Tab-separated table of C-alpha atoms in Angstrom:
chain	number	residue	atom	x	y	z
A	333	MET	CA	118.907	80.615	90.270
A	334	LYS	CA	117.612	77.919	92.571
A	335	ARG	CA	114.760	78.738	94.920
A	336	THR	CA	112.152	76.634	96.622
A	337	ILE	CA	108.494	77.175	95.718
A	338	ASN	CA	107.746	78.266	99.268
A	339	LEU	CA	110.427	80.959	99.194
A	340	PHE	CA	109.177	82.237	95.854
A	341	LEU	CA	105.541	82.327	96.989
A	342	ALA	CA	106.419	84.122	100.214
A	343	ALA	CA	108.438	86.758	98.378
A	344	PHE	CA	105.777	86.968	95.679
A	345	ILE	CA	103.037	87.740	98.204
A	346	ALA	CA	105.231	90.206	100.083
A	347	CYS	CA	105.910	92.184	96.925
A	348	PHE	CA	102.256	92.078	95.892
A	349	SER	CA	100.796	93.255	99.220
A	350	ALA	CA	99.303	96.591	98.399
A	351	GLY	CA	99.943	100.007	99.681
A	352	ALA	CA	99.691	102.281	102.648
A	353	GLN	CA	96.466	102.365	104.629
A	354	ASN	CA	96.955	105.895	105.882
A	355	LEU	CA	95.209	108.221	103.438
A	356	SER	CA	97.455	111.133	104.405
A	357	LEU	CA	100.924	111.145	102.895
A	358	SER	CA	102.863	112.134	105.993
A	359	THR	CA	106.326	110.660	105.374
A	360	VAL	CA	108.535	110.639	102.281
A	361	VAL	CA	111.981	109.077	101.934
A	362	ILE	CA	114.419	110.637	99.469
A	363	ASP	CA	117.297	108.436	98.385
A	364	PRO	CA	120.415	110.155	96.974
A	365	GLY	CA	121.929	107.485	94.740
A	366	HIS	CA	125.365	105.995	95.461
A	367	GLY	CA	127.752	107.563	98.008
A	368	GLY	CA	130.876	106.736	99.976
A	369	THR	CA	132.984	104.096	98.257
A	370	ASP	CA	130.498	104.037	95.379
A	371	PRO	CA	130.892	107.214	93.283
A	372	GLY	CA	128.224	106.243	90.788
A	373	ALA	CA	128.704	107.622	87.291
A	374	VAL	CA	131.739	109.852	86.722
A	375	SER	CA	132.169	112.615	84.138
A	376	ARG	CA	134.645	112.060	81.319
A	377	ASP	CA	137.137	114.472	82.863
A	378	GLY	CA	136.888	112.620	86.179
A	379	LYS	CA	135.955	115.762	88.122
A	380	THR	CA	132.214	115.315	88.657
A	381	TYR	CA	130.708	112.399	90.573
A	382	GLU	CA	127.102	111.266	90.463
A	383	LYS	CA	127.067	110.713	94.234
A	384	ASN	CA	127.687	114.427	94.879
A	385	LEU	CA	125.058	115.645	92.422
A	386	THR	CA	122.369	113.319	93.756
A	387	LEU	CA	123.063	114.310	97.362
A	388	ASP	CA	122.831	118.008	96.581
A	389	ILE	CA	119.565	117.680	94.625
A	390	ALA	CA	118.108	115.419	97.324
A	391	LYS	CA	118.907	117.957	100.053
A	392	LYS	CA	117.393	120.767	98.007
A	393	LEU	CA	114.250	118.715	97.405
A	394	SER	CA	114.049	117.876	101.104
A	395	ASP	CA	114.242	121.551	102.082
A	396	LYS	CA	111.558	122.525	99.572
A	397	ILE	CA	109.129	119.830	100.708
A	398	LYS	CA	109.635	120.813	104.346
A	399	ALA	CA	108.977	124.458	103.485
A	400	ASP	CA	105.904	123.836	101.315
A	401	CYS	CA	104.449	120.892	103.255
A	402	PRO	CA	105.204	121.462	106.973
A	403	GLY	CA	103.209	118.399	108.004
A	404	VAL	CA	105.342	116.015	105.962
A	405	LYS	CA	108.296	114.241	107.540
A	406	VAL	CA	111.210	114.035	105.094
A	407	ILE	CA	113.938	111.442	105.584
A	408	LEU	CA	117.140	111.090	103.548
A	409	THR	CA	118.745	107.664	103.227
A	410	ARG	CA	122.046	109.516	103.505
A	411	ASP	CA	122.765	113.157	104.334
A	412	LYS	CA	126.500	113.003	103.688
A	413	ASP	CA	129.020	111.151	101.553
A	414	LYS	CA	128.709	107.657	102.969
A	415	THR	CA	128.028	104.161	101.693
A	416	VAL	CA	124.485	102.838	102.082
A	417	ALA	CA	123.613	99.372	100.781
A	418	LEU	CA	120.717	99.136	98.324
A	419	ASN	CA	118.939	96.790	100.705
A	420	ASP	CA	119.284	99.287	103.568
A	421	ARG	CA	117.829	102.138	101.513
A	422	ALA	CA	114.554	100.270	101.095
A	423	ALA	CA	114.685	99.119	104.731
A	424	ILE	CA	114.861	102.735	105.918
A	425	ALA	CA	111.691	103.589	104.001
A	426	ASN	CA	109.885	100.497	105.252
A	427	ARG	CA	110.947	101.074	108.855
A	428	VAL	CA	109.453	104.581	109.007
A	429	ASN	CA	106.312	103.470	107.141
A	430	ALA	CA	106.927	106.028	104.391
A	431	GLY	CA	104.148	106.838	101.973
A	432	LEU	CA	106.537	107.516	99.088
A	433	PHE	CA	110.116	106.648	98.086
A	434	ILE	CA	112.106	108.799	95.638
A	435	SER	CA	115.513	107.569	94.471
A	436	ILE	CA	117.596	110.208	92.675
A	437	HIS	CA	120.257	109.281	90.122
A	438	ILE	CA	122.245	110.686	87.214
A	439	ASN	CA	122.537	108.607	84.054
A	440	SER	CA	125.589	107.698	82.002
A	441	THR	CA	126.471	105.833	78.839
A	442	ALA	CA	129.536	105.094	76.735
A	443	LYS	CA	128.273	107.458	74.030
A	444	SER	CA	128.147	111.214	74.535
A	445	SER	CA	124.993	111.904	72.506
A	446	PRO	CA	122.219	110.461	74.768
A	447	ASN	CA	120.680	113.134	76.976
A	448	GLY	CA	117.574	113.856	79.014
A	449	TYR	CA	115.762	112.508	82.035
A	450	SER	CA	113.792	109.311	82.581
A	451	VAL	CA	111.619	108.010	85.404
A	452	HIS	CA	111.517	104.350	86.396
A	453	VAL	CA	109.218	102.188	88.498
A	454	LEU	CA	109.607	98.568	89.483
A	455	GLY	CA	107.722	96.275	87.158
A	456	GLN	CA	107.818	94.203	84.035
A	457	SER	CA	110.770	95.310	82.000
A	458	SER	CA	109.922	97.415	78.979
A	459	LYS	CA	108.866	95.602	75.816
A	460	LYS	CA	111.707	93.987	73.951
A	461	ASP	CA	110.459	95.295	70.623
A	462	ARG	CA	111.129	98.877	71.708
A	463	ASP	CA	114.465	100.397	70.731
A	464	LEU	CA	115.439	101.355	74.270
A	465	PHE	CA	114.856	97.932	75.841
A	466	ALA	CA	118.490	96.815	75.665
A	467	TYR	CA	119.642	100.243	76.805
A	468	ASN	CA	117.325	100.199	79.804
A	469	MET	CA	118.580	96.778	80.837
A	470	ASP	CA	122.127	98.145	80.684
A	471	VAL	CA	121.084	100.978	82.996
A	472	CYS	CA	119.549	98.456	85.417
A	473	LYS	CA	122.696	96.358	85.422
A	474	ARG	CA	124.846	99.420	86.091
A	475	GLU	CA	122.692	100.694	88.958
A	476	ASN	CA	122.283	97.218	90.476
A	477	SER	CA	125.954	96.255	90.186
A	478	VAL	CA	126.772	98.263	93.314
A	479	ILE	CA	125.686	95.250	95.385
A	480	LEU	CA	128.913	93.547	94.322
A	481	LEU	CA	130.668	95.945	96.715
A	482	GLU	CA	128.682	94.548	99.640
A	483	ASP	CA	129.679	91.592	101.796
A	484	ASP	CA	127.585	88.446	101.361
A	485	TYR	CA	125.357	90.070	98.748
A	486	THR	CA	124.105	86.686	97.485
A	487	THR	CA	122.332	86.104	100.799
A	488	THR	CA	121.044	89.646	101.277
A	489	TYR	CA	119.546	89.799	97.792
A	490	GLN	CA	118.277	86.195	97.630
A	491	GLY	CA	120.909	85.119	95.119
A	492	PHE	CA	120.415	88.063	92.768
A	493	ASP	CA	123.284	88.400	90.306
A	494	PRO	CA	123.348	91.682	88.327
A	495	SER	CA	125.126	89.937	85.454
A	496	ASP	CA	122.697	87.002	85.263
A	497	PRO	CA	119.654	87.429	82.956
A	498	GLU	CA	117.724	84.889	85.046
A	499	SER	CA	117.913	87.245	88.020
A	500	PHE	CA	116.089	89.902	86.019
A	501	ILE	CA	113.467	87.379	84.911
A	502	PHE	CA	112.804	86.601	88.585
A	503	MET	CA	112.458	90.272	89.432
A	504	GLN	CA	110.058	90.798	86.528
A	505	LEU	CA	107.714	88.322	88.205
A	506	MET	CA	107.937	90.197	91.488
A	507	GLN	CA	105.620	93.031	90.528
A	508	ASN	CA	105.467	96.070	92.764
A	509	SER	CA	102.279	96.045	94.820
A	510	ASN	CA	102.074	99.813	94.432
A	511	LEU	CA	102.675	99.846	90.699
A	512	GLU	CA	99.678	102.016	89.863
A	513	GLN	CA	100.540	104.776	92.337
A	514	SER	CA	104.206	104.578	91.345
A	515	LEU	CA	103.266	105.050	87.697
A	516	ASP	CA	101.026	107.991	88.550
A	517	PHE	CA	103.803	109.764	90.448
A	518	ALA	CA	106.354	108.912	87.750
A	519	GLN	CA	104.129	110.533	85.129
A	520	MET	CA	103.767	113.628	87.299
A	521	ILE	CA	107.557	113.877	87.597
A	522	ALA	CA	108.023	113.456	83.851
A	523	GLU	CA	105.491	116.222	83.163
A	524	ASN	CA	106.954	118.646	85.709
A	525	LEU	CA	110.547	118.205	84.522
A	526	LYS	CA	109.576	119.287	80.994
A	527	GLY	CA	111.123	122.591	80.014
A	528	GLY	CA	113.584	122.505	82.884
A	529	PRO	CA	117.397	122.458	82.929
A	530	ILE	CA	117.341	118.861	81.644
A	531	SER	CA	114.686	119.240	78.973
A	532	ALA	CA	114.635	116.002	76.970
A	533	ASN	CA	111.987	113.587	78.252
A	534	ARG	CA	112.975	109.949	77.739
A	535	GLY	CA	109.737	108.727	79.280
A	536	VAL	CA	108.448	106.572	82.118
A	537	TRP	CA	109.703	102.999	82.250
A	538	GLN	CA	109.049	99.831	84.223
A	539	ASP	CA	112.339	98.186	85.079
A	540	PRO	CA	113.845	95.805	87.669
A	541	PHE	CA	115.842	98.163	89.897
A	542	LEU	CA	116.942	96.486	93.112
A	543	VAL	CA	116.640	99.662	95.195
A	544	LEU	CA	112.894	99.697	94.400
A	545	TRP	CA	112.376	95.958	94.761
A	546	LYS	CA	111.871	95.743	98.516
A	547	THR	CA	110.047	98.998	99.127
A	548	SER	CA	106.523	98.535	100.510
A	549	MET	CA	105.201	101.883	99.248
A	550	PRO	CA	104.913	103.714	95.906
A	551	ALA	CA	108.466	104.226	94.675
A	552	VAL	CA	110.234	105.803	91.719
A	553	LEU	CA	113.809	106.112	90.514
A	554	VAL	CA	114.540	109.226	88.467
A	555	GLU	CA	117.588	109.610	86.225
A	556	LEU	CA	118.170	113.374	86.029
A	557	GLY	CA	120.187	113.723	82.852
A	558	PHE	CA	123.411	112.193	81.580
A	559	ILE	CA	126.741	112.951	83.170
A	560	SER	CA	128.243	111.649	79.913
A	561	ASN	CA	126.483	114.363	77.863
A	562	SER	CA	128.162	117.780	77.816
A	563	THR	CA	124.903	119.780	77.744
A	564	ASP	CA	123.323	117.869	80.615
A	565	LEU	CA	126.566	117.982	82.578
A	566	ASP	CA	126.873	121.758	82.181
A	567	ALA	CA	123.405	122.149	83.698
A	568	LEU	CA	124.022	119.671	86.500
A	569	LYS	CA	127.249	121.411	87.528
A	570	LYS	CA	125.403	124.690	88.201
A	571	ASP	CA	123.866	125.105	91.644
A	572	ALA	CA	121.035	127.280	90.323
A	573	GLU	CA	120.060	124.655	87.754
A	574	ARG	CA	120.075	121.874	90.344
A	575	ASP	CA	117.817	124.059	92.456
A	576	LYS	CA	115.393	124.386	89.519
A	577	ILE	CA	115.356	120.610	89.130
A	578	ALA	CA	114.555	120.201	92.823
A	579	THR	CA	111.749	122.769	92.515
A	580	ARG	CA	110.158	120.805	89.668
A	581	LEU	CA	110.433	117.565	91.629
A	582	CYS	CA	108.787	119.284	94.592
A	583	LYS	CA	105.882	120.423	92.391
A	584	ALA	CA	105.344	116.832	91.274
A	585	PHE	CA	105.406	115.699	94.891
A	586	LYS	CA	102.816	118.296	95.936
A	587	LYS	CA	100.515	117.294	93.090
A	588	TYR	CA	100.766	113.637	94.052
A	589	LYS	CA	100.249	114.389	97.746
A	590	ALA	CA	97.158	116.493	97.041
A	591	ALA	CA	95.584	113.646	95.097
A	592	TYR	CA	96.686	111.014	97.610
A	593	ASP	CA	95.397	112.917	100.634
A	594	GLY	CA	92.070	113.476	98.928
A	595	SER	CA	91.677	109.753	98.261
A	596	VAL	CA	91.426	110.515	94.543
A	597	ALA	CA	91.461	107.769	91.933
A	598	LEU	CA	94.741	108.909	90.418
A	599	ASP	CA	94.374	106.762	87.343
A	600	VAL	CA	91.266	108.724	86.356
A	601	GLU	CA	93.010	112.068	86.777
A	602	VAL	CA	96.166	111.178	84.880
A	603	ASP	CA	94.478	109.310	82.050
A	604	ALA	CA	91.445	111.567	81.644
A	605	PRO	CA	92.448	112.867	78.160
A	606	ALA	CA	92.396	109.348	76.706
A	607	GLU	CA	89.741	106.969	77.949
A	608	LYS	CA	90.312	104.256	75.352
A	609	PRO	CA	91.420	101.607	77.864
A	610	ALA	CA	88.219	102.058	79.857
A	611	GLU	CA	86.101	101.658	76.706
A	612	LYS	CA	87.907	98.467	75.796
A	613	GLN	CA	87.374	97.099	79.269
A	614	ALA	CA	83.669	97.823	79.070
A	615	LYS	CA	83.415	95.878	75.804
A	616	GLU	CA	85.253	92.822	77.053
A	617	LYS	CA	82.620	90.083	77.242
A	618	PRO	CA	84.899	87.479	78.866
A	619	ALA	CA	84.945	89.553	82.058
A	620	ASP	CA	81.136	89.363	82.212
A	621	LYS	CA	81.236	85.604	81.786
A	622	GLN	CA	83.697	85.298	84.616
A	623	VAL	CA	81.163	86.871	86.972
A	624	GLN	CA	78.615	84.209	86.024
A	625	GLU	CA	80.917	81.361	86.971
A	626	LYS	CA	79.643	79.622	90.106
A	627	PRO	CA	83.065	79.318	91.813
A	628	ALA	CA	83.611	83.059	91.407
A	629	ASP	CA	80.195	83.826	92.935
A	630	LYS	CA	81.384	82.226	96.143
A	631	GLU	CA	83.836	85.085	96.567
A	632	LYS	CA	82.041	87.938	94.795
A	633	LYS	CA	78.267	87.765	94.985
A	634	PRO	CA	77.632	91.413	94.024
A	635	ALA	CA	76.851	92.256	90.417
A	636	ASP	CA	79.467	94.050	88.356
A	637	THR	CA	77.292	97.167	88.211
A	638	GLY	CA	76.839	99.795	90.892
A	639	ILE	CA	79.042	100.824	93.795
A	640	ARG	CA	80.856	98.020	95.578
A	641	TYR	CA	83.610	97.796	98.161
A	642	GLY	CA	86.459	95.369	98.514
A	643	VAL	CA	90.042	94.776	99.587
A	644	GLN	CA	92.802	95.457	97.060
A	645	ILE	CA	95.668	93.083	97.720
A	646	PHE	CA	97.980	94.065	94.867
A	647	ALA	CA	98.280	95.416	91.345
A	648	GLY	CA	100.504	94.349	88.476
A	649	ALA	CA	101.255	94.919	84.814
A	650	SER	CA	100.452	91.298	83.928
A	651	LYS	CA	97.083	89.586	84.224
A	652	LEU	CA	97.176	86.557	86.502
A	653	ASP	CA	94.982	83.500	86.428
A	654	PRO	CA	92.276	83.876	89.127
A	655	LYS	CA	93.361	80.446	90.375
A	656	ASP	CA	96.980	81.536	90.875
A	657	LYS	CA	98.502	80.456	94.194
A	658	ALA	CA	99.191	84.101	95.028
A	659	PHE	CA	95.484	84.518	95.830
A	660	LEU	CA	95.633	81.882	98.591
A	661	GLY	CA	92.269	80.400	97.681
A	662	TYR	CA	90.400	83.683	97.186
A	663	THR	CA	88.731	84.388	93.847
A	664	PRO	CA	89.595	87.969	92.882
A	665	VAL	CA	87.691	90.656	91.069
A	666	ILE	CA	90.143	91.900	88.436
A	667	ILE	CA	89.955	95.542	87.362
A	668	ASP	CA	91.895	96.618	84.259
A	669	ASN	CA	92.237	100.400	84.033
A	670	GLY	CA	94.456	100.278	80.962
A	671	LYS	CA	97.689	100.638	82.940
A	672	VAL	CA	97.613	97.895	85.550
A	673	PHE	CA	95.476	95.006	86.693
A	674	LYS	CA	94.077	95.489	90.195
A	675	TYR	CA	93.253	92.400	92.234
A	676	ILE	CA	90.433	92.848	94.741
A	677	ILE	CA	88.886	90.281	97.084
A	678	GLY	CA	86.219	90.351	99.790
A	679	VAL	CA	83.910	92.395	97.543
A	680	ASP	CA	80.493	93.422	98.867
A	681	PRO	CA	77.912	96.196	98.243
A	682	SER	CA	78.191	97.082	101.935
A	683	LEU	CA	81.203	99.063	103.137
A	684	GLU	CA	80.758	97.665	106.636
A	685	LYS	CA	80.823	94.100	105.327
A	686	ALA	CA	83.922	94.889	103.286
A	687	ARG	CA	85.558	96.219	106.449
A	688	GLU	CA	84.747	92.960	108.223
A	689	ASN	CA	86.265	91.032	105.332
A	690	HIS	CA	89.352	93.246	105.472
A	691	THR	CA	89.945	92.327	109.108
A	692	LYS	CA	90.390	88.685	108.107
A	693	ILE	CA	92.194	89.391	104.844
A	694	LYS	CA	94.828	91.546	106.588
A	695	GLU	CA	96.077	88.429	108.359
A	696	LYS	CA	97.270	87.100	105.000
A	697	TYR	CA	97.856	90.402	103.191
A	698	PRO	CA	99.065	92.869	105.886
A	699	ASP	CA	99.356	95.845	103.521
A	700	SER	CA	96.009	95.402	101.777
A	701	PHE	CA	93.549	98.285	101.800
A	702	LEU	CA	89.856	99.040	101.285
A	703	VAL	CA	88.713	100.356	97.916
A	704	LYS	CA	85.504	101.619	96.392
A	705	ILE	CA	84.676	100.034	93.027
A	706	ASP	CA	82.620	102.068	90.572
A	707	GLY	CA	82.459	100.288	87.235
A	708	ASP	CA	86.014	100.072	85.906
A	709	THR	CA	87.542	102.572	88.334
A	710	THR	CA	88.592	102.307	91.951
A	711	SER	CA	89.523	104.722	94.708
A	712	ARG	CA	90.555	104.242	98.308
A	713	ALA	CA	87.624	103.879	100.673
A	714	LYS	CA	87.737	105.910	103.869
């Protein structure tokens, strides 16, 4: 794929800009996968289509959220059997300034034995030394291949080719700015689906799904069982079982919303049972040396101890060089919570000073937000 450096940097910064500034999760977009001319996965007998299952579960989830959370606006990317381009699904969520994006799908494979649910977020593709890496890439290619049905897809998706490995390499570099929150919600979904109609948990994965690529808010794609597996299919064909699935998804949503609205450091809540990453971070001497470097002091004068405030511009699964062009000349404070690296600039002991810094920083990073730094943890600053 041929791209100019300027195009790459612009897209890179856009994908890294971080998160909603409104601390109240007031709008959620639910995306029923496929639809219209795109049936999605089809059962072996040809009678059950993924597009119909996803629409029904999405509608059920929408109704439950509206009933349990009256203050939340719920928007469906489609409410009937119609074709919606992948690019347009993300655009809908961005246009309404949604605080969360949930894409619902049903899985499929050539073999009949695989079963269970999985939850995916945009990010570095899963490690190649894991058994399911190749399988996950096949899932990505299948879900992304729908763009071939769209006119002029090479322009709309910046030359992305679902059959070209280089396209996936490019997407792996375009880390989701809201990776941490997406992972938190994905874990909540995985936990709440346990013991339900689709009982096997295949885990939470980071993968290059196009429908998640251009969303500017926390986003997940959930594969609710295999249409190619007889046990999963039997459950999915029953209205009562689909309703149970929607109920479990709604519980995950309410848990995430409660934490989000309370400006809680979700990484602390989810990872509380195992604090190993935090211990490792505390022992890392190189991080202390970085603070002593004179160039870094120009950006971050405060010591690394005590409460500080700053502007989080993005988060990613890979650690970037502080001199990377993505930082536009700023020297970041890098926080590693064991799941993602958070990049924070404009750090100061004073919240008011951090707010002043944010005013200037927003000109370059429109979706950046204020955070409170306490040691190796961060939370949104009100």
